[in-house]
CSV table of C-alpha atoms in Angstrom, one decimal:
chain,number,residue,atom,x,y,z
A,420,UNK,CA,55.4,134.4,156.2
A,421,UNK,CA,58.2,135.6,158.6
A,422,UNK,CA,56.8,135.4,162.1
A,423,UNK,CA,60.1,137.2,163.3
A,424,UNK,CA,59.5,140.8,161.4
A,425,UNK,CA,55.8,140.4,162.5
A,426,UNK,CA,54.6,142.0,166.4
A,427,UNK,CA,51.5,142.3,167.9
A,428,UNK,CA,50.0,144.6,167.7
A,429,UNK,CA,47.1,144.0,170.5
A,430,UNK,CA,46.7,143.7,174.5
A,431,UNK,CA,49.5,142.7,177.2
A,432,UNK,CA,51.3,142.1,174.2
A,433,UNK,CA,51.2,144.4,172.0
A,434,UNK,CA,54.9,145.7,171.0
A,435,UNK,CA,56.4,142.4,171.6
A,436,UNK,CA,57.6,140.0,168.1
A,437,UNK,CA,54.4,136.6,168.2
A,438,UNK,CA,58.3,134.5,168.2
A,439,UNK,CA,58.0,136.0,172.6
A,440,UNK,CA,54.5,135.5,173.1
A,441,UNK,CA,53.9,132.5,175.6
A,442,UNK,CA,52.2,129.3,174.2
A,443,UNK,CA,49.1,130.4,176.9
A,444,UNK,CA,49.6,133.6,174.4
A,445,UNK,CA,49.2,131.4,170.9
A,446,UNK,CA,47.3,128.7,172.0
A,447,UNK,CA,44.1,131.4,173.6
A,448,UNK,CA,44.5,133.2,169.5
A,449,UNK,CA,44.0,129.7,168.1
A,450,UNK,CA,40.7,128.8,169.7
A,451,UNK,CA,39.1,132.3,169.9
A,452,UNK,CA,39.9,131.8,165.9
A,453,UNK,CA,41.2,135.8,166.0
A,454,UNK,CA,42.0,137.8,162.7
A,455,UNK,CA,45.7,136.9,163.4
A,456,UNK,CA,45.1,133.5,164.6
A,457,UNK,CA,47.0,132.3,161.6
A,458,UNK,CA,50.1,134.2,162.7
A,459,UNK,CA,50.3,132.7,166.0
A,460,UNK,CA,49.3,129.4,164.1
A,461,UNK,CA,53.0,129.8,162.2
A,462,UNK,CA,54.5,130.4,165.1
A,463,UNK,CA,53.5,127.4,166.8
A,464,UNK,CA,54.2,125.0,164.0
A,465,UNK,CA,57.8,127.4,163.7
A,466,UNK,CA,58.1,126.3,167.5
A,467,UNK,CA,57.2,122.2,167.1
A,468,UNK,CA,60.1,121.6,164.3
A,469,UNK,CA,62.3,123.4,166.5
A,470,UNK,CA,61.5,121.0,169.7
A,471,UNK,CA,61.9,117.6,167.0
A,472,UNK,CA,64.5,119.1,165.0
A,473,UNK,CA,66.1,119.3,168.2
A,474,UNK,CA,64.9,115.9,169.3
A,475,UNK,CA,67.3,114.5,166.1
A,476,UNK,CA,69.8,116.0,166.9
A,477,UNK,CA,70.0,115.2,170.6
A,478,UNK,CA,69.2,111.3,168.9
A,479,UNK,CA,72.1,111.7,167.6
A,480,UNK,CA,75.1,112.3,169.3
C-alpha cells in the first residue's frame, strides 16, 4: 500500500496524509485496533525502515 496517497479521513488529523501524522496518533490507531490501523502499521513500518536505512548509510560513510 502506498501511504503517500492515503489521507486520514477522521478526527483531528482529517485531511492530512498518513505520512504527516504524528507517531503518537499512528500508535493510538494500532493500539485501539482502529478500522484503518493497517494503514498506520504500514506507515510506522515505512518510517522504521527509513531510519534503519539512514543508519546503515551513516555507518558506511
